[in-house]
Amino acid sequence: MNLSSTLKLNNGVDIPLLGLGVFKSKEGDEAYNAVRYAIEAGYKHIDTAAVYGNEVSVGKAIKDSGIKREGIFITTKLWNDSQRQGNQYEAFEESLERLGVDYVDLYLIHWPVKGKYVESWKVLERIYKEGRARSVGVSNFHIHHLEDVFAASDLVPAVNQVECHPWLTNIEIADYCQKRGIIFEPWSPLGTGLLLEDETLKNIAQKYNKTTAQLILKWGLQRGFINIPKSAHKDRIIQNAQIFDFTITDSDMAEIFKLNINKRTGADPETFTF
């Protein structure tokens, strides 16, 4: 297993195990450089979103890297306002234009906007059937949201991207997704950095001569998840990829699971207001 390793989505598309997230990476040099650093380090998976406001920089960095389009797995997402306004398809086309590409590898509904997410899924189904997204999925969907989608469509989401880390292990949703062939993809796998100060994690990481971040990311990989840690710093982007040369023991995995306190660092999919 290495930085080029992939998991197979339920439609046969391969998704790289590790990607770069660009949440809060500013449009311009910051986002552009982060993507260039990642690609130079061997990353083949970049995760952005319309609401991040940096799709132009992400697309330019990918193009300038010299890597062929099919060599980079690009994810972007449908924002909530576009769902509420009913212009989901137009929003997708605008994302393609900003990225400067003809298709994306994965397109996600960013949040389950009440009364709109099933309608949005049907638009994603159209986009998928047209071949303009190689795969489609959801983000921040709980089990009841997914069941609403299943009731309305035969197309099963390829991915569910949900906040998940040692303080929020999300075992029930993760197991539900895995049983139904949906790849589980944690966002904020480092708990927006708060977990890096956890003494238990620090002590376990030292046993493997790894950083706390590397330990957490490996914990996610060993659960069968995709990881997309965010960083704009070249050294951290490189460090985050150095997680394929060790294995966490079953006993240490269990110790990490014990840290769960169902603590969110982001919004709750049941109560978000944006």
PDB file of C-alpha atoms in Angstrom:
ATOM      1  CA  MET A   1       0.000   0.000   0.000  1.00  0.00           C
ATOM      2  CA  ASN A   2       1.330   3.446  -0.946  1.00  0.00           C
ATOM      3  CA  LEU A   3       0.279   6.927  -2.050  1.00  0.00           C
ATOM      4  CA  SER A   4      -0.903   5.543  -5.382  1.00  0.00           C
ATOM      5  CA  SER A   5      -3.101   2.893  -3.750  1.00  0.00           C
ATOM      6  CA  THR A   6      -6.839   3.063  -4.357  1.00  0.00           C
ATOM      7  CA  LEU A   7     -10.179   1.708  -3.251  1.00  0.00           C
ATOM      8  CA  LYS A   8     -12.777   0.672  -5.794  1.00  0.00           C
ATOM      9  CA  LEU A   9     -16.064   2.574  -5.652  1.00  0.00           C
ATOM     10  CA  ASN A  10     -19.354   0.718  -6.152  1.00  0.00           C
ATOM     11  CA  ASN A  11     -19.365   1.598  -9.854  1.00  0.00           C
ATOM     12  CA  GLY A  12     -15.830   0.334 -10.475  1.00  0.00           C
ATOM     13  CA  VAL A  13     -14.062   3.725 -10.375  1.00  0.00           C
ATOM     14  CA  ASP A  14     -10.794   3.753  -8.408  1.00  0.00           C
ATOM     15  CA  ILE A  15     -10.396   6.461  -5.747  1.00  0.00           C
ATOM     16  CA  PRO A  16      -6.955   7.162  -4.210  1.00  0.00           C
ATOM     17  CA  LEU A  17      -6.777   6.322  -0.501  1.00  0.00           C
ATOM     18  CA  LEU A  18      -5.244   9.666   0.448  1.00  0.00           C
ATOM     19  CA  GLY A  19      -6.072  13.091  -0.906  1.00  0.00           C
ATOM     20  CA  LEU A  20      -5.482  16.757  -0.201  1.00  0.00           C
ATOM     21  CA  GLY A  21      -8.380  18.760   1.188  1.00  0.00           C
ATOM     22  CA  VAL A  22      -8.382  22.489   0.432  1.00  0.00           C
ATOM     23  CA  PHE A  23     -11.075  23.713   2.841  1.00  0.00           C
ATOM     24  CA  LYS A  24     -10.128  27.265   3.944  1.00  0.00           C
ATOM     25  CA  SER A  25      -7.191  27.384   1.523  1.00  0.00           C
ATOM     26  CA  LYS A  26      -7.527  30.859   0.052  1.00  0.00           C
ATOM     27  CA  GLU A  27      -8.076  31.366  -3.658  1.00  0.00           C
ATOM     28  CA  GLY A  28      -4.804  32.424  -5.229  1.00  0.00           C
ATOM     29  CA  ASP A  29      -1.305  31.436  -4.170  1.00  0.00           C
ATOM     30  CA  GLU A  30      -2.295  29.541  -1.013  1.00  0.00           C
ATOM     31  CA  ALA A  31      -4.648  27.070  -2.695  1.00  0.00           C
ATOM     32  CA  TYR A  32      -2.560  26.919  -5.867  1.00  0.00           C
ATOM     33  CA  ASN A  33       0.667  26.149  -4.013  1.00  0.00           C
ATOM     34  CA  ALA A  34      -0.971  23.579  -1.732  1.00  0.00           C
ATOM     35  CA  VAL A  35      -2.178  21.603  -4.739  1.00  0.00           C
ATOM     36  CA  ARG A  36       1.192  21.884  -6.477  1.00  0.00           C
ATOM     37  CA  TYR A  37       3.000  20.714  -3.315  1.00  0.00           C
ATOM     38  CA  ALA A  38       0.639  17.751  -3.036  1.00  0.00           C
ATOM     39  CA  ILE A  39       0.992  16.682  -6.658  1.00  0.00           C
ATOM     40  CA  GLU A  40       4.779  17.037  -6.483  1.00  0.00           C
ATOM     41  CA  ALA A  41       4.707  14.803  -3.378  1.00  0.00           C
ATOM     42  CA  GLY A  42       2.792  12.149  -5.328  1.00  0.00           C
ATOM     43  CA  TYR A  43      -0.819  12.864  -4.355  1.00  0.00           C
ATOM     44  CA  LYS A  44      -3.349  11.944  -7.039  1.00  0.00           C
ATOM     45  CA  HIS A  45      -6.544  13.086  -5.279  1.00  0.00           C
ATOM     46  CA  ILE A  46      -7.676  16.685  -4.657  1.00  0.00           C
ATOM     47  CA  ASP A  47     -10.883  17.525  -2.778  1.00  0.00           C
ATOM     48  CA  THR A  48     -12.483  20.963  -3.161  1.00  0.00           C
ATOM     49  CA  ALA A  49     -16.005  22.452  -3.176  1.00  0.00           C
ATOM     50  CA  ALA A  50     -17.869  25.340  -4.723  1.00  0.00           C
ATOM     51  CA  VAL A  51     -18.262  27.059  -1.365  1.00  0.00           C
ATOM     52  CA  TYR A  52     -14.513  26.949  -0.696  1.00  0.00           C
ATOM     53  CA  GLY A  53     -14.103  29.606  -3.376  1.00  0.00           C
ATOM     54  CA  ASN A  54     -10.852  28.128  -4.670  1.00  0.00           C
ATOM     55  CA  GLU A  55     -11.861  25.933  -7.609  1.00  0.00           C
ATOM     56  CA  VAL A  56     -10.088  28.250 -10.084  1.00  0.00           C
ATOM     57  CA  SER A  57      -6.770  27.951  -8.248  1.00  0.00           C
ATOM     58  CA  VAL A  58      -7.188  24.201  -7.817  1.00  0.00           C
ATOM     59  CA  GLY A  59      -7.886  23.718 -11.505  1.00  0.00           C
ATOM     60  CA  LYS A  60      -4.972  25.906 -12.558  1.00  0.00           C
ATOM     61  CA  ALA A  61      -2.567  24.087 -10.254  1.00  0.00           C
ATOM     62  CA  ILE A  62      -3.632  20.718 -11.652  1.00  0.00           C
ATOM     63  CA  LYS A  63      -3.255  21.952 -15.215  1.00  0.00           C
ATOM     64  CA  ASP A  64       0.136  23.553 -14.537  1.00  0.00           C
ATOM     65  CA  SER A  65       1.414  20.367 -12.877  1.00  0.00           C
ATOM     66  CA  GLY A  66       1.745  18.736 -16.278  1.00  0.00           C
ATOM     67  CA  ILE A  67      -0.051  15.621 -15.042  1.00  0.00           C
ATOM     68  CA  LYS A  68      -2.649  14.337 -17.489  1.00  0.00           C
ATOM     69  CA  ARG A  69      -6.239  15.058 -16.476  1.00  0.00           C
ATOM     70  CA  GLU A  70      -6.960  11.353 -15.930  1.00  0.00           C
ATOM     71  CA  GLY A  71      -3.999  11.167 -13.549  1.00  0.00           C
ATOM     72  CA  ILE A  72      -5.665  13.316 -10.869  1.00  0.00           C
ATOM     73  CA  PHE A  73      -8.882  12.399  -9.059  1.00  0.00           C
ATOM     74  CA  ILE A  74     -10.912  15.615  -8.579  1.00  0.00           C
ATOM     75  CA  THR A  75     -13.786  15.944  -6.119  1.00  0.00           C
ATOM     76  CA  THR A  76     -16.008  18.994  -5.799  1.00  0.00           C
ATOM     77  CA  LYS A  77     -19.382  19.618  -4.182  1.00  0.00           C
ATOM     78  CA  LEU A  78     -22.824  21.155  -4.672  1.00  0.00           C
ATOM     79  CA  TRP A  79     -23.442  23.979  -2.212  1.00  0.00           C
ATOM     80  CA  ASN A  80     -26.591  24.482  -0.168  1.00  0.00           C
ATOM     81  CA  ASP A  81     -27.759  27.741  -1.746  1.00  0.00           C
ATOM     82  CA  SER A  82     -27.763  26.114  -5.163  1.00  0.00           C
ATOM     83  CA  GLN A  83     -30.017  23.382  -3.783  1.00  0.00           C
ATOM     84  CA  ARG A  84     -32.433  25.892  -2.252  1.00  0.00           C
ATOM     85  CA  GLN A  85     -32.549  27.919  -5.470  1.00  0.00           C
ATOM     86  CA  GLY A  86     -33.114  24.846  -7.617  1.00  0.00           C
ATOM     87  CA  ASN A  87     -30.126  25.521  -9.875  1.00  0.00           C
ATOM     88  CA  GLN A  88     -28.166  22.381  -9.045  1.00  0.00           C
ATOM     89  CA  TYR A  89     -27.304  21.536 -12.635  1.00  0.00           C
ATOM     90  CA  GLU A  90     -26.148  25.076 -13.413  1.00  0.00           C
ATOM     91  CA  ALA A  91     -24.017  25.056 -10.260  1.00  0.00           C
ATOM     92  CA  PHE A  92     -22.302  21.890 -11.452  1.00  0.00           C
ATOM     93  CA  GLU A  93     -21.533  23.432 -14.828  1.00  0.00           C
ATOM     94  CA  GLU A  94     -20.109  26.498 -13.094  1.00  0.00           C
ATOM     95  CA  SER A  95     -17.812  24.276 -11.021  1.00  0.00           C
ATOM     96  CA  LEU A  96     -16.550  22.568 -14.180  1.00  0.00           C
ATOM     97  CA  GLU A  97     -15.884  25.966 -15.741  1.00  0.00           C
ATOM     98  CA  ARG A  98     -13.984  27.244 -12.706  1.00  0.00           C
ATOM     99  CA  LEU A  99     -11.926  24.048 -12.521  1.00  0.00           C
ATOM    100  CA  GLY A 100     -11.262  24.190 -16.257  1.00  0.00           C
ATOM    101  CA  VAL A 101     -12.213  20.542 -16.816  1.00  0.00           C
ATOM    102  CA  ASP A 102     -14.781  18.597 -18.829  1.00  0.00           C
ATOM    103  CA  TYR A 103     -15.673  16.244 -15.986  1.00  0.00           C
ATOM    104  CA  VAL A 104     -14.990  15.552 -12.319  1.00  0.00           C
ATOM    105  CA  ASP A 105     -14.229  12.202 -10.773  1.00  0.00           C
ATOM    106  CA  LEU A 106     -16.589  12.638  -7.832  1.00  0.00           C
ATOM    107  CA  TYR A 107     -19.409  15.127  -7.293  1.00  0.00           C
ATOM    108  CA  LEU A 108     -21.043  15.347  -3.881  1.00  0.00           C
ATOM    109  CA  ILE A 109     -24.115  16.961  -2.333  1.00  0.00           C
ATOM    110  CA  HIS A 110     -22.345  19.009   0.322  1.00  0.00           C
ATOM    111  CA  TRP A 111     -25.105  18.990   2.990  1.00  0.00           C
ATOM    112  CA  PRO A 112     -28.579  17.402   3.176  1.00  0.00           C
ATOM    113  CA  VAL A 113     -30.659  20.566   2.781  1.00  0.00           C
ATOM    114  CA  LYS A 114     -34.076  19.771   4.186  1.00  0.00           C
ATOM    115  CA  GLY A 115     -36.697  19.277   1.492  1.00  0.00           C
ATOM    116  CA  LYS A 116     -34.078  19.539  -1.263  1.00  0.00           C
ATOM    117  CA  TYR A 117     -31.511  16.785  -0.983  1.00  0.00           C
ATOM    118  CA  VAL A 118     -33.572  14.097  -2.727  1.00  0.00           C
ATOM    119  CA  GLU A 119     -34.256  16.478  -5.614  1.00  0.00           C
ATOM    120  CA  SER A 120     -30.527  17.276  -5.695  1.00  0.00           C
ATOM    121  CA  TRP A 121     -29.673  13.590  -5.808  1.00  0.00           C
ATOM    122  CA  LYS A 122     -31.846  13.181  -8.910  1.00  0.00           C
ATOM    123  CA  VAL A 123     -29.842  15.977 -10.561  1.00  0.00           C
ATOM    124  CA  LEU A 124     -26.610  14.204  -9.638  1.00  0.00           C
ATOM    125  CA  GLU A 125     -28.059  11.034 -11.127  1.00  0.00           C
ATOM    126  CA  ARG A 126     -28.557  12.931 -14.407  1.00  0.00           C
ATOM    127  CA  ILE A 127     -24.994  14.315 -14.258  1.00  0.00           C
ATOM    128  CA  TYR A 128     -23.651  10.800 -13.670  1.00  0.00           C
ATOM    129  CA  LYS A 129     -25.654   9.287 -16.530  1.00  0.00           C
ATOM    130  CA  GLU A 130     -24.347  12.018 -18.835  1.00  0.00           C
ATOM    131  CA  GLY A 131     -20.786  11.018 -17.940  1.00  0.00           C
ATOM    132  CA  ARG A 132     -19.880  14.452 -16.631  1.00  0.00           C
ATOM    133  CA  ALA A 133     -19.065  13.021 -13.203  1.00  0.00           C
ATOM    134  CA  ARG A 134     -17.410   9.602 -13.094  1.00  0.00           C
ATOM    135  CA  SER A 135     -19.064   9.009  -9.726  1.00  0.00           C
ATOM    136  CA  VAL A 136     -21.489  10.846  -7.450  1.00  0.00           C
ATOM    137  CA  GLY A 137     -22.068  10.789  -3.736  1.00  0.00           C
ATOM    138  CA  VAL A 138     -23.108  12.709  -0.664  1.00  0.00           C
ATOM    139  CA  SER A 139     -21.603  14.479   2.310  1.00  0.00           C
ATOM    140  CA  ASN A 140     -22.878  14.847   5.871  1.00  0.00           C
ATOM    141  CA  PHE A 141     -25.709  12.372   5.287  1.00  0.00           C
ATOM    142  CA  HIS A 142     -26.991  10.425   8.256  1.00  0.00           C
ATOM    143  CA  ILE A 143     -28.689   7.047   7.871  1.00  0.00           C
ATOM    144  CA  HIS A 144     -32.185   8.492   7.457  1.00  0.00           C
ATOM    145  CA  HIS A 145     -30.943  10.872   4.743  1.00  0.00           C
ATOM    146  CA  LEU A 146     -29.433   7.939   2.860  1.00  0.00           C
ATOM    147  CA  GLU A 147     -32.620   5.922   3.192  1.00  0.00           C
ATOM    148  CA  ASP A 148     -34.579   8.797   1.649  1.00  0.00           C
ATOM    149  CA  VAL A 149     -32.204   8.647  -1.329  1.00  0.00           C
ATOM    150  CA  PHE A 150     -32.589   4.864  -1.601  1.00  0.00           C
ATOM    151  CA  ALA A 151     -36.381   5.252  -1.644  1.00  0.00           C
ATOM    152  CA  ALA A 152     -36.221   7.718  -4.535  1.00  0.00           C
ATOM    153  CA  SER A 153     -33.427   6.325  -6.700  1.00  0.00           C
ATOM    154  CA  ASP A 154     -31.760   3.085  -7.727  1.00  0.00           C
ATOM    155  CA  LEU A 155     -28.378   4.814  -7.861  1.00  0.00           C
ATOM    156  CA  VAL A 156     -26.422   4.189  -4.661  1.00  0.00           C
ATOM    157  CA  PRO A 157     -24.051   6.994  -3.605  1.00  0.00           C
ATOM    158  CA  ALA A 158     -20.430   6.057  -4.184  1.00  0.00           C
ATOM    159  CA  VAL A 159     -19.168   8.006  -1.174  1.00  0.00           C
ATOM    160  CA  ASN A 160     -20.462   9.577   2.032  1.00  0.00           C
ATOM    161  CA  GLN A 161     -18.106  12.259   3.353  1.00  0.00           C
ATOM    162  CA  VAL A 162     -18.747  12.848   7.072  1.00  0.00           C
ATOM    163  CA  GLU A 163     -16.908  14.403   9.996  1.00  0.00           C
ATOM    164  CA  CYS A 164     -15.029  11.559  11.667  1.00  0.00           C
ATOM    165  CA  HIS A 165     -11.991  11.346  13.951  1.00  0.00           C
ATOM    166  CA  PRO A 166     -11.050   9.676  17.256  1.00  0.00           C
ATOM    167  CA  TRP A 167     -13.343  12.009  19.226  1.00  0.00           C
ATOM    168  CA  LEU A 168     -16.228  11.272  16.813  1.00  0.00           C
ATOM    169  CA  THR A 169     -15.784   7.707  15.599  1.00  0.00           C
ATOM    170  CA  ASN A 170     -19.185   7.549  13.843  1.00  0.00           C
ATOM    171  CA  ILE A 171     -19.195   3.745  13.960  1.00  0.00           C
ATOM    172  CA  GLU A 172     -22.919   3.346  13.228  1.00  0.00           C
ATOM    173  CA  ILE A 173     -22.916   5.472  10.062  1.00  0.00           C
ATOM    174  CA  ALA A 174     -19.594   4.045   8.882  1.00  0.00           C
ATOM    175  CA  ASP A 175     -20.816   0.471   9.297  1.00  0.00           C
ATOM    176  CA  TYR A 176     -24.100   1.284   7.560  1.00  0.00           C
ATOM    177  CA  CYS A 177     -22.250   2.749   4.582  1.00  0.00           C
ATOM    178  CA  GLN A 178     -19.772  -0.095   4.320  1.00  0.00           C
ATOM    179  CA  LYS A 179     -22.541  -2.710   4.375  1.00  0.00           C
ATOM    180  CA  ARG A 180     -24.219  -0.939   1.461  1.00  0.00           C
ATOM    181  CA  GLY A 181     -21.113  -0.481  -0.642  1.00  0.00           C
ATOM    182  CA  ILE A 182     -20.691   3.242   0.094  1.00  0.00           C
ATOM    183  CA  ILE A 183     -17.112   4.350   0.741  1.00  0.00           C
ATOM    184  CA  PHE A 184     -16.849   6.300   3.992  1.00  0.00           C
ATOM    185  CA  GLU A 185     -14.652   9.385   3.723  1.00  0.00           C
ATOM    186  CA  PRO A 186     -13.922  11.382   6.899  1.00  0.00           C
ATOM    187  CA  TRP A 187     -13.636  15.131   6.703  1.00  0.00           C
ATOM    188  CA  SER A 188     -11.686  16.942   9.403  1.00  0.00           C
ATOM    189  CA  PRO A 189      -9.875  13.674  10.225  1.00  0.00           C
ATOM    190  CA  LEU A 190      -7.591  15.613  12.590  1.00  0.00           C
ATOM    191  CA  GLY A 191     -10.473  17.377  14.350  1.00  0.00           C
ATOM    192  CA  THR A 192      -9.434  20.758  12.880  1.00  0.00           C
ATOM    193  CA  GLY A 193      -6.075  20.188  14.569  1.00  0.00           C
ATOM    194  CA  LEU A 194      -7.450  19.862  18.111  1.00  0.00           C
ATOM    195  CA  LEU A 195      -6.630  16.151  18.249  1.00  0.00           C
ATOM    196  CA  LEU A 196      -2.951  16.861  17.713  1.00  0.00           C
ATOM    197  CA  GLU A 197      -2.748  17.898  21.381  1.00  0.00           C
ATOM    198  CA  ASP A 198      -4.409  14.743  22.742  1.00  0.00           C
ATOM    199  CA  GLU A 199      -1.940  13.089  25.130  1.00  0.00           C
ATOM    200  CA  THR A 200      -3.130   9.534  24.474  1.00  0.00           C
ATOM    201  CA  LEU A 201      -2.662   9.959  20.742  1.00  0.00           C
ATOM    202  CA  LYS A 202       0.723  11.596  21.251  1.00  0.00           C
ATOM    203  CA  ASN A 203       1.912   8.670  23.359  1.00  0.00           C
ATOM    204  CA  ILE A 204       0.693   6.038  20.899  1.00  0.00           C
ATOM    205  CA  ALA A 205       2.269   7.913  17.980  1.00  0.00           C
ATOM    206  CA  GLN A 206       5.644   7.941  19.740  1.00  0.00           C
ATOM    207  CA  LYS A 207       5.591   4.118  19.854  1.00  0.00           C
ATOM    208  CA  TYR A 208       5.635   4.077  16.043  1.00  0.00           C
ATOM    209  CA  ASN A 209       8.028   7.023  15.689  1.00  0.00           C
ATOM    210  CA  LYS A 210       5.258   8.900  13.900  1.00  0.00           C
ATOM    211  CA  THR A 211       3.540  12.257  14.349  1.00  0.00           C
ATOM    212  CA  THR A 212       0.120  12.392  15.961  1.00  0.00           C
ATOM    213  CA  ALA A 213      -1.354  13.412  12.592  1.00  0.00           C
ATOM    214  CA  GLN A 214       0.224  10.409  10.881  1.00  0.00           C
ATOM    215  CA  LEU A 215      -1.184   8.079  13.542  1.00  0.00           C
ATOM    216  CA  ILE A 216      -4.720   9.470  13.164  1.00  0.00           C
ATOM    217  CA  LEU A 217      -4.638   9.251   9.382  1.00  0.00           C
ATOM    218  CA  LYS A 218      -3.386   5.661   9.551  1.00  0.00           C
ATOM    219  CA  TRP A 219      -6.205   4.832  11.997  1.00  0.00           C
ATOM    220  CA  GLY A 220      -8.660   5.986   9.329  1.00  0.00           C
ATOM    221  CA  LEU A 221      -6.948   3.981   6.596  1.00  0.00           C
ATOM    222  CA  GLN A 222      -7.022   0.841   8.725  1.00  0.00           C
ATOM    223  CA  ARG A 223     -10.771   1.317   9.153  1.00  0.00           C
ATOM    224  CA  GLY A 224     -11.060   1.144   5.366  1.00  0.00           C
ATOM    225  CA  PHE A 225     -11.672   4.861   4.879  1.00  0.00           C
ATOM    226  CA  ILE A 226     -10.459   7.482   2.419  1.00  0.00           C
ATOM    227  CA  ASN A 227      -8.565  10.363   4.067  1.00  0.00           C
ATOM    228  CA  ILE A 228      -8.420  13.967   2.808  1.00  0.00           C
ATOM    229  CA  PRO A 229      -6.437  15.985   5.388  1.00  0.00           C
ATOM    230  CA  LYS A 230      -6.243  19.708   4.753  1.00  0.00           C
ATOM    231  CA  SER A 231      -2.963  21.572   4.822  1.00  0.00           C
ATOM    232  CA  ALA A 232      -1.402  24.471   2.972  1.00  0.00           C
ATOM    233  CA  HIS A 233       2.100  23.761   4.325  1.00  0.00           C
ATOM    234  CA  LYS A 234       4.495  21.816   2.134  1.00  0.00           C
ATOM    235  CA  ASP A 235       6.180  19.910   4.968  1.00  0.00           C
ATOM    236  CA  ARG A 236       2.858  18.812   6.489  1.00  0.00           C
ATOM    237  CA  ILE A 237       1.466  17.773   3.128  1.00  0.00           C
ATOM    238  CA  ILE A 238       4.539  15.553   2.671  1.00  0.00           C
ATOM    239  CA  GLN A 239       4.339  14.232   6.255  1.00  0.00           C
ATOM    240  CA  ASN A 240       0.647  13.365   5.904  1.00  0.00           C
ATOM    241  CA  ALA A 241       1.543  11.017   3.066  1.00  0.00           C
ATOM    242  CA  GLN A 242       4.168   9.110   5.064  1.00  0.00           C
ATOM    243  CA  ILE A 243       1.682   6.696   6.615  1.00  0.00           C
ATOM    244  CA  PHE A 244       2.093   3.591   4.497  1.00  0.00           C
ATOM    245  CA  ASP A 245       5.145   2.118   6.242  1.00  0.00           C
ATOM    246  CA  PHE A 246       3.627   1.067   9.568  1.00  0.00           C
ATOM    247  CA  THR A 247       0.605  -0.750  10.983  1.00  0.00           C
ATOM    248  CA  ILE A 248      -1.236   0.133  14.193  1.00  0.00           C
ATOM    249  CA  THR A 249      -1.746  -2.922  16.410  1.00  0.00           C
ATOM    250  CA  ASP A 250      -5.246  -4.093  17.268  1.00  0.00           C
ATOM    251  CA  SER A 251      -4.727  -3.080  20.899  1.00  0.00           C
ATOM    252  CA  ASP A 252      -3.677   0.451  19.951  1.00  0.00           C
ATOM    253  CA  MET A 253      -6.589   0.728  17.509  1.00  0.00           C
ATOM    254  CA  ALA A 254      -8.866  -0.175  20.426  1.00  0.00           C
ATOM    255  CA  GLU A 255      -7.241   2.468  22.647  1.00  0.00           C
ATOM    256  CA  ILE A 256      -7.884   5.108  19.978  1.00  0.00           C
ATOM    257  CA  PHE A 257     -11.531   4.048  19.702  1.00  0.00           C
ATOM    258  CA  LYS A 258     -11.888   4.592  23.465  1.00  0.00           C
ATOM    259  CA  LEU A 259     -11.275   8.306  22.939  1.00  0.00           C
ATOM    260  CA  ASN A 260     -14.698   8.732  21.335  1.00  0.00           C
ATOM    261  CA  ILE A 261     -16.819  11.381  23.093  1.00  0.00           C
ATOM    262  CA  ASN A 262     -19.106  12.162  20.116  1.00  0.00           C
ATOM    263  CA  LYS A 263     -17.500  15.604  19.909  1.00  0.00           C
ATOM    264  CA  ARG A 264     -18.019  17.575  16.699  1.00  0.00           C
ATOM    265  CA  THR A 265     -15.660  20.274  15.497  1.00  0.00           C
ATOM    266  CA  GLY A 266     -18.084  21.238  12.708  1.00  0.00           C
ATOM    267  CA  ALA A 267     -21.831  21.577  12.256  1.00  0.00           C
ATOM    268  CA  ASP A 268     -24.383  18.860  12.971  1.00  0.00           C
ATOM    269  CA  PRO A 269     -26.138  17.565   9.816  1.00  0.00           C
ATOM    270  CA  GLU A 270     -29.413  17.548  11.762  1.00  0.00           C
ATOM    271  CA  THR A 271     -29.291  21.187  12.880  1.00  0.00           C
ATOM    272  CA  PHE A 272     -27.068  23.166  10.464  1.00  0.00           C
ATOM    273  CA  THR A 273     -28.537  26.522   9.418  1.00  0.00           C
ATOM    274  CA  PHE A 274     -26.278  27.653   6.565  1.00  0.00           C
TER     275      PHE A 274
END
